[in-house]
Amino acid sequence: MHLIEKQNLKNYNTFGMEVVTKSFLQVDSAEEVPYIIENYLQRHPYYLLGGGSNTLFTKDFDGIIVHPAFSGIGLVGQRGGEAVVRVAAGEQWDNLVQYCIRREYYGLENLTGIPGLVGSAPVQNIGAYGVELKDTLLKVEGYRISTGEAFELTRDECQFGYRNSIFKQKLKNDCFITYVWFRLSCIRHFTMTYQGLSKVLEERELPLTLRNVSECVRTIRDTKLPNPAVVGNGGSFFKNPVVTAERYEALVSAFPDLVAYDAPDGKKKLSAGQLIEKAGWKGRRVGNAGTWENQALVLVNYGGATPDEVLHVADSIVDDVNRLFNIVLEMEINRI
Ligand SMILES: Cc1cc2nc3c(=O)[nH]c(=O)nc-3n(C[C@H](O)[C@H](O)[C@H](O)COP(=O)(O)OP(=O)(O)OC[C@H]3O[C@@H](n4cnc5c(N)ncnc54)[C@H](O)[C@@H]3O)c2cc1C
C-alpha cells in the first residue's frame, strides 16, 4: 500500500474537480484490505474511489480516499457453454469487456466503453444499450468495513435494480469490494433491443459479431458522450425517473412526444435527458459548467469549473424540470 498526504484529486475524478484530500491510500493487493480496514477505515472518515467517473467531489475531503489499484482477470472455469471469471476490483471495466470479446464470451459487449473500475460496477449496477451488469454477475466478494468480516453476496443478495444495489442502500459505504465474479455465455447470443445499435450495424453492413457490436457501441457512445479526457463530466448526472402509468398518461396528454420505456410493475421510465432538454437546458452553460450539446443529461466542466458552479447548474435543472413536469430528478452520481 501507499499512503500519500494532501493529494490533489483533479486527476482522480472524470469531472476534473480540483479538490484536495487529507490522505490518499492506494491499495496494491486484496490481501492488504483487512489490515487497511482495521488500521485506517475504522478510525477515519473514508471514501472508496475507483476511477472517479461516478463521483462529484463538492469540497476538499477531510479523511482518507482509498483507491483499489490491484487488477487481474482470472478464468475460474469454462464448461457447459459457460465461462466463469473472477475479476479484481482495480481492473479497468473496459479491459474486462475486451478480454471477453477476445475469448468469445458473450454478455458484456453492450457495456463497452463504460469508464471506471470493476469494483465499482456492482454499486450502481452499470447498464447500457439494453444490458445491465446484473445479467452476468455471479457474486461479489469483499469485506464489511464496520466489522472487518469477509463476505460473499450472490446476485440475488446484491438486490440489483435500475442503477441501484444493496451497496447503495443497506450496505452503503460499508463494503470494500475486492473481486467480482461473472458467468458469461460461450454460446453465440446478443441483446439487440436498443434500436440504435442494430441501425449502426446495418448502416455499416457489418455482420453480427462480438467485435462489431462492441465497436458500434463505442461509435454511438463517442457521438453522444463527451470524452472525459477532453471535457470533464461524470456521464449521466441524473437517473431516468420512473412514474406510475396514470402519471405517465397525464404527462403524455400535455407532452405528446414524451419518450417512455416500460418499467417493472406497469410503471414507465421517462428520459431524464428529454425532460432536461424540454426545460431548456440542452447545451446551456452557466460560467464554466453546463450541459453537453449532444446529451442534456450529461453535465460538463467546460474547463476550470468549481464544484459550486456544477451544483448551481444541477440545482437549477432540478428546479426547472420540477416546475415544468412536477418531477424531482434524482442524482445518479455520488456527491461527496
Ligand atoms: C463518459 C461517461 C460515460 C458513462 N457511461 C455510463 C453508462 O453507460 N452506464 C453506466 O451505468 N454508467 C456510466 N457512467 C458512470 C460510471 O462510469 C459508472 O458508474 C462506473 O461504474 C463508475 O466506476 P468508477 O470506478 O469510476 O467509480 P467511482 O466514481 O470511483 O465510484 C463509484 C461508487 O463506487 C464506490 N466504490 C468504488 N470502488 C469500490 C469498491 N472497491 N468497493 C466498494 N465500493 C466501491 C464508490 O465509493 C462510489 O460510491 C459513465 C461515466 C462517464 C464519465
Coordinates of C-alpha atoms and ligand atoms in Angstrom, one line a residue:
M1 CA 0.0 0.0 0.0
H2 CA 1.0 3.6 -0.5
L3 CA -0.2 6.4 1.7
I4 CA 0.2 10.0 0.5
E5 CA -0.7 13.1 2.5
K6 CA -2.5 16.1 0.9
Q7 CA -3.3 14.7 -2.6
N8 CA -5.0 16.8 -5.3
L9 CA -7.8 14.7 -6.8
K10 CA -8.1 16.5 -10.1
N11 CA -6.7 13.5 -12.0
Y12 CA -8.7 11.0 -10.0
N13 CA -12.2 12.2 -11.0
T14 CA -13.5 12.5 -14.5
F15 CA -15.3 15.7 -13.7
G16 CA -11.9 17.2 -13.1
M17 CA -12.9 18.8 -9.8
E18 CA -9.9 20.3 -8.2
V19 CA -10.2 19.3 -4.5
V20 CA -7.6 18.1 -2.0
T21 CA -7.9 15.0 0.3
K22 CA -6.1 14.9 3.6
S23 CA -4.8 11.4 2.8
F24 CA -4.8 9.2 -0.2
L25 CA -4.3 5.4 0.3
Q26 CA -3.6 3.3 -2.7
V27 CA -4.3 -0.4 -2.1
D28 CA -1.9 -2.6 -4.0
S29 CA -3.4 -6.1 -3.2
A30 CA -6.6 -7.6 -1.9
E31 CA -4.6 -9.2 0.9
E32 CA -3.9 -5.8 2.4
V33 CA -7.6 -4.9 2.7
P34 CA -8.3 -6.4 6.2
Y35 CA -5.3 -4.6 7.7
I36 CA -6.3 -1.3 6.0
I37 CA -9.8 -1.6 7.3
E38 CA -8.7 -2.2 10.8
N39 CA -6.0 0.4 10.9
Y40 CA -7.4 3.2 8.7
L41 CA -11.0 2.8 7.7
Q42 CA -12.4 2.0 11.1
R43 CA -10.5 5.0 12.5
H44 CA -11.0 7.8 10.0
P45 CA -13.6 9.2 7.6
Y46 CA -13.0 7.5 4.2
Y47 CA -14.3 7.3 0.7
L48 CA -13.6 4.4 -1.7
L49 CA -12.6 5.8 -5.1
G50 CA -12.3 3.7 -8.2
G51 CA -11.9 5.6 -11.5
G52 CA -13.9 8.6 -10.1
S53 CA -16.3 8.5 -13.1
N54 CA -19.4 8.4 -10.9
T55 CA -18.3 10.8 -8.2
L56 CA -18.7 14.5 -7.9
F57 CA -16.4 16.0 -5.3
T58 CA -18.0 19.1 -3.9
K59 CA -15.3 20.2 -1.5
D60 CA -11.9 19.2 0.0
F61 CA -12.1 15.8 1.7
D62 CA -11.1 15.7 5.4
G63 CA -10.3 12.0 5.6
I64 CA -8.8 9.1 3.5
I65 CA -9.5 8.5 -0.1
V66 CA -9.0 4.7 -0.6
H67 CA -8.2 3.6 -4.1
P68 CA -8.1 -0.1 -5.1
A69 CA -5.2 -0.5 -7.5
F70 CA -5.0 -4.3 -7.7
S71 CA -6.1 -5.7 -11.0
G72 CA -6.3 -9.1 -12.9
I73 CA -8.8 -11.3 -14.6
G74 CA -8.8 -14.9 -13.7
L75 CA -10.6 -17.7 -15.6
V76 CA -12.2 -19.9 -13.0
G77 CA -13.5 -22.4 -15.4
Q78 CA -15.2 -23.0 -18.7
R79 CA -17.7 -25.8 -19.3
G80 CA -21.3 -26.4 -20.4
G81 CA -21.3 -23.4 -22.7
E82 CA -20.4 -21.1 -19.8
A83 CA -17.3 -19.4 -18.6
V84 CA -16.8 -18.1 -15.0
V85 CA -14.3 -15.3 -14.5
R86 CA -13.2 -13.6 -11.2
V87 CA -12.0 -10.1 -11.6
A88 CA -10.1 -7.8 -9.2
A89 CA -11.7 -4.6 -8.1
G90 CA -8.9 -2.4 -9.6
E91 CA -9.3 -3.8 -13.1
Q92 CA -10.5 -1.3 -15.7
W93 CA -14.0 -2.2 -16.7
D94 CA -13.3 -1.9 -20.4
N95 CA -10.3 -4.2 -20.2
L96 CA -12.7 -6.9 -18.9
V97 CA -15.1 -6.3 -21.8
Q98 CA -12.2 -6.6 -24.3
Y99 CA -10.9 -9.7 -22.6
C100 CA -14.4 -11.3 -23.1
I101 CA -14.5 -10.3 -26.7
R102 CA -11.1 -11.8 -27.4
R103 CA -12.2 -15.1 -25.8
E104 CA -15.6 -15.0 -27.4
Y105 CA -17.5 -14.8 -24.2
Y106 CA -21.0 -13.3 -24.7
G107 CA -22.7 -10.9 -22.4
L108 CA -20.7 -7.8 -21.7
E109 CA -20.2 -6.4 -25.3
N110 CA -23.1 -3.8 -25.0
L111 CA -21.3 -2.4 -21.9
T112 CA -18.2 -1.5 -24.0
G113 CA -16.6 1.8 -23.1
I114 CA -18.1 2.5 -19.7
P115 CA -15.4 4.2 -17.7
G116 CA -14.3 3.1 -14.3
L117 CA -13.2 0.0 -12.4
V118 CA -14.7 -3.4 -12.0
G119 CA -15.0 -3.0 -8.2
S120 CA -17.4 0.0 -8.6
A121 CA -19.6 -1.6 -11.3
P122 CA -21.9 -3.5 -8.9
V123 CA -22.5 -0.4 -6.8
Q124 CA -24.9 1.2 -9.3
N125 CA -25.4 -2.0 -11.5
I126 CA -24.0 -0.3 -14.5
G127 CA -26.0 -0.6 -17.7
A128 CA -26.2 0.5 -21.3
Y129 CA -27.9 -0.5 -24.6
G130 CA -30.3 -3.0 -23.0
V131 CA -27.9 -4.8 -20.8
E132 CA -27.1 -4.4 -17.1
L133 CA -24.2 -5.8 -15.0
K134 CA -26.7 -8.0 -13.1
D135 CA -27.4 -10.0 -16.2
T136 CA -24.0 -11.7 -16.0
L137 CA -22.9 -11.1 -12.4
L138 CA -22.4 -14.3 -10.4
K139 CA -21.3 -13.0 -7.0
V140 CA -19.4 -10.2 -5.2
E141 CA -16.5 -10.7 -2.8
G142 CA -15.3 -8.2 -0.2
Y143 CA -15.1 -7.1 3.4
R144 CA -17.6 -5.3 5.6
I145 CA -15.8 -2.1 6.8
S146 CA -17.7 -1.8 10.1
T147 CA -16.8 -5.3 11.2
G148 CA -13.8 -6.3 9.0
E149 CA -15.6 -9.6 8.1
A150 CA -15.2 -11.1 4.7
F151 CA -18.4 -11.5 2.7
E152 CA -19.7 -13.1 -0.5
L153 CA -23.0 -11.9 -1.9
T154 CA -24.8 -13.7 -4.7
R155 CA -26.6 -11.8 -7.5
D156 CA -29.9 -12.0 -5.6
E157 CA -28.4 -10.9 -2.4
C158 CA -27.0 -7.8 -4.1
Q159 CA -30.6 -6.6 -4.7
F160 CA -29.9 -5.1 -8.0
G161 CA -32.3 -2.6 -9.5
Y162 CA -32.1 0.3 -12.0
R163 CA -28.8 2.0 -11.1
N164 CA -29.2 0.5 -7.7
S165 CA -28.0 -2.2 -5.4
I166 CA -27.6 -3.1 -1.8
F167 CA -24.2 -1.3 -1.9
K168 CA -26.2 2.0 -2.4
Q169 CA -28.8 1.1 0.2
K170 CA -28.4 -1.1 3.3
L171 CA -24.6 -1.6 2.9
K172 CA -23.9 1.9 1.6
N173 CA -20.3 2.9 2.3
D174 CA -19.8 -0.3 4.4
C175 CA -18.3 -2.7 1.8
F176 CA -14.9 -2.9 0.3
I177 CA -15.5 -5.0 -2.8
T178 CA -12.3 -6.9 -3.7
Y179 CA -13.5 -9.3 -6.5
V180 CA -16.5 -9.6 -8.9
W181 CA -17.4 -12.9 -10.4
F182 CA -19.2 -13.1 -13.8
R183 CA -20.9 -16.0 -15.6
L184 CA -20.6 -15.5 -19.3
S185 CA -22.0 -17.4 -22.2
C186 CA -19.7 -19.2 -24.7
I187 CA -22.7 -19.7 -27.0
R188 CA -23.5 -17.0 -29.6
H189 CA -26.1 -14.7 -28.1
F190 CA -26.7 -11.0 -28.5
T191 CA -29.0 -8.4 -26.9
M192 CA -30.1 -6.1 -29.7
T193 CA -33.1 -4.4 -28.1
Y194 CA -31.6 -1.0 -28.4
Q195 CA -32.7 0.1 -32.0
G196 CA -29.8 2.5 -32.5
L197 CA -27.3 -0.4 -32.1
S198 CA -28.8 -2.6 -34.9
K199 CA -29.2 0.5 -37.0
V200 CA -25.5 1.3 -36.9
L201 CA -24.6 -2.3 -37.7
E202 CA -27.0 -2.3 -40.7
E203 CA -25.7 1.0 -42.0
R204 CA -22.2 -0.2 -41.9
E205 CA -23.2 -3.5 -43.4
L206 CA -21.4 -5.4 -40.6
P207 CA -22.1 -9.0 -39.6
L208 CA -23.3 -9.6 -36.1
T209 CA -20.2 -10.5 -34.2
L210 CA -19.0 -9.6 -30.7
R211 CA -16.3 -7.3 -32.0
N212 CA -18.6 -5.5 -34.4
V213 CA -21.2 -5.0 -31.6
S214 CA -18.6 -3.7 -29.3
E215 CA -17.2 -1.3 -31.9
C216 CA -20.7 0.0 -32.8
V217 CA -21.4 0.6 -29.2
R218 CA -18.2 2.6 -28.9
T219 CA -19.1 4.6 -32.0
I220 CA -22.5 5.5 -30.6
R221 CA -21.0 6.5 -27.3
D222 CA -18.4 8.7 -29.0
T223 CA -21.1 10.6 -30.8
K224 CA -23.3 11.1 -27.7
L225 CA -21.0 11.5 -24.8
P226 CA -18.1 13.8 -24.2
N227 CA -14.7 12.2 -23.7
P228 CA -13.8 13.0 -20.0
A229 CA -10.1 13.4 -21.1
V230 CA -11.2 16.3 -23.1
V231 CA -14.3 17.7 -21.4
G232 CA -14.8 16.9 -17.7
N233 CA -18.0 15.0 -16.9
G234 CA -19.5 12.2 -14.9
G235 CA -21.7 10.6 -17.6
S236 CA -25.5 10.7 -16.8
F237 CA -25.9 13.1 -13.9
F238 CA -29.5 12.2 -13.1
K239 CA -31.4 8.9 -13.1
N240 CA -34.3 8.4 -15.5
P241 CA -37.4 9.0 -13.4
V242 CA -39.9 6.1 -13.1
V243 CA -43.6 7.1 -12.8
T244 CA -46.9 5.3 -12.5
A245 CA -48.9 4.5 -15.6
E246 CA -51.6 7.1 -14.6
R247 CA -49.0 9.8 -14.1
Y248 CA -47.5 8.9 -17.5
E249 CA -50.9 9.2 -19.2
A250 CA -51.4 12.7 -17.7
L251 CA -47.9 13.8 -18.7
V252 CA -48.3 12.5 -22.3
S253 CA -51.5 14.3 -22.8
A254 CA -49.6 17.5 -22.1
F255 CA -46.4 16.5 -23.9
P256 CA -47.4 14.0 -26.7
D257 CA -43.8 13.3 -27.8
L258 CA -42.7 12.2 -24.3
V259 CA -40.3 9.2 -24.5
A260 CA -41.1 6.4 -22.2
Y261 CA -39.9 2.8 -21.6
D262 CA -41.7 0.0 -19.8
A263 CA -40.5 -0.4 -16.2
P264 CA -41.4 -3.1 -13.6
D265 CA -44.9 -3.1 -12.0
G266 CA -46.6 -1.5 -15.0
K267 CA -44.6 1.7 -14.4
K268 CA -43.0 3.9 -17.1
K269 CA -39.4 5.1 -17.2
L270 CA -39.0 8.6 -18.7
S271 CA -35.9 10.0 -20.3
A272 CA -34.3 12.5 -17.9
G273 CA -32.4 13.8 -20.9
Q274 CA -35.6 14.7 -22.7
L275 CA -37.1 16.4 -19.6
I276 CA -34.0 18.5 -19.2
E277 CA -33.9 19.4 -22.9
K278 CA -37.6 20.4 -22.7
A279 CA -36.8 22.6 -19.7
G280 CA -34.4 24.5 -22.0
W281 CA -31.1 23.1 -20.6
K282 CA -29.6 21.3 -23.6
G283 CA -26.1 22.7 -24.3
R284 CA -26.7 25.6 -21.9
R285 CA -23.7 27.0 -20.0
V286 CA -23.5 29.0 -16.8
G287 CA -19.9 30.1 -16.1
N288 CA -17.7 27.1 -16.6
A289 CA -20.3 24.4 -16.1
G290 CA -23.3 23.4 -18.2
T291 CA -24.9 20.5 -20.1
W292 CA -23.4 18.7 -23.1
E293 CA -24.6 19.9 -26.5
N294 CA -25.5 16.4 -27.7
Q295 CA -26.9 15.0 -24.5
A296 CA -28.6 17.2 -21.9
L297 CA -28.3 14.5 -19.2
V298 CA -24.6 14.9 -19.1
L299 CA -23.4 17.9 -17.0
V300 CA -19.9 19.1 -18.0
N301 CA -17.0 21.0 -16.7
Y302 CA -16.1 23.3 -19.7
G303 CA -12.7 24.0 -18.0
G304 CA -11.9 25.2 -14.6
A305 CA -15.4 24.8 -13.2
T306 CA -15.7 24.8 -9.4
P307 CA -18.0 22.3 -7.6
D308 CA -20.3 25.3 -6.8
E309 CA -20.7 26.1 -10.5
V310 CA -21.6 22.4 -11.2
L311 CA -24.0 22.3 -8.3
H312 CA -25.7 25.5 -9.3
V313 CA -26.4 24.1 -12.8
A314 CA -27.6 20.8 -11.2
D315 CA -29.9 22.6 -8.8
S316 CA -31.3 24.9 -11.5
I317 CA -32.1 21.9 -13.7
V318 CA -33.9 20.1 -10.9
D319 CA -36.0 23.3 -10.2
D320 CA -36.8 23.9 -13.9
V321 CA -37.8 20.2 -14.5
N322 CA -39.9 20.2 -11.4
R323 CA -41.7 23.4 -12.4
L324 CA -42.5 22.0 -15.8
F325 CA -43.3 18.4 -15.1
N326 CA -43.7 18.2 -11.4
I327 CA -41.0 15.6 -11.3
V328 CA -38.0 15.8 -8.9
L329 CA -34.9 14.4 -10.7
E330 CA -32.6 12.2 -8.5
M331 CA -28.9 12.3 -8.9
E332 CA -27.2 9.2 -10.3
I333 CA -23.7 10.5 -9.5
N334 CA -22.3 10.2 -6.0
R335 CA -22.0 13.6 -4.4
I336 CA -19.1 13.8 -1.9
Ligands
LIG1 C1 -18.4 9.5 -20.0 C2 -19.1 8.6 -19.0 C3 -20.0 7.6 -19.5 C4 -20.6 6.8 -18.6 N1 -21.5 5.8 -19.1 C5 -22.1 5.0 -18.3 C6 -23.1 4.0 -18.8 O1 -23.3 3.9 -20.0 N2 -23.7 3.2 -17.9 C7 -23.5 3.4 -16.5 O2 -24.1 2.6 -15.8 N3 -22.6 4.3 -16.0 C8 -21.9 5.1 -16.8 N4 -21.1 6.0 -16.3 C9 -20.9 6.1 -14.9 C10 -19.6 5.4 -14.4 O3 -18.7 5.1 -15.4 C11 -20.0 4.0 -13.7 O4 -20.9 4.3 -12.6 C12 -18.8 3.3 -13.2 O5 -19.2 2.0 -12.7 C13 -18.1 4.1 -12.1 O6 -16.8 3.5 -11.9 P1 -15.7 4.2 -11.1 O7 -14.6 3.2 -10.8 O8 -15.2 5.4 -11.9 O9 -16.5 4.7 -9.8 P2 -16.3 5.8 -8.7 O10 -16.8 7.1 -9.2 O11 -14.8 5.8 -8.3 O12 -17.1 5.2 -7.5 C14 -18.5 4.9 -7.7 C15 -19.1 4.3 -6.4 O13 -18.5 3.1 -6.2 C16 -17.9 3.0 -4.9 N5 -16.7 2.1 -5.0 C17 -15.7 2.3 -5.8 N6 -14.8 1.2 -5.6 C18 -15.4 0.4 -4.7 C19 -15.0 -0.8 -4.1 N7 -13.9 -1.5 -4.5 N8 -15.8 -1.4 -3.2 C20 -17.0 -0.8 -2.8 N9 -17.4 0.4 -3.3 C21 -16.6 1.0 -4.3 C22 -17.6 4.5 -4.6 O14 -17.4 4.7 -3.2 C23 -18.8 5.2 -5.2 O15 -19.9 5.1 -4.3 C24 -20.4 6.9 -17.2 C25 -19.5 7.9 -16.8 C26 -18.8 8.7 -17.7 C27 -17.9 9.7 -17.1

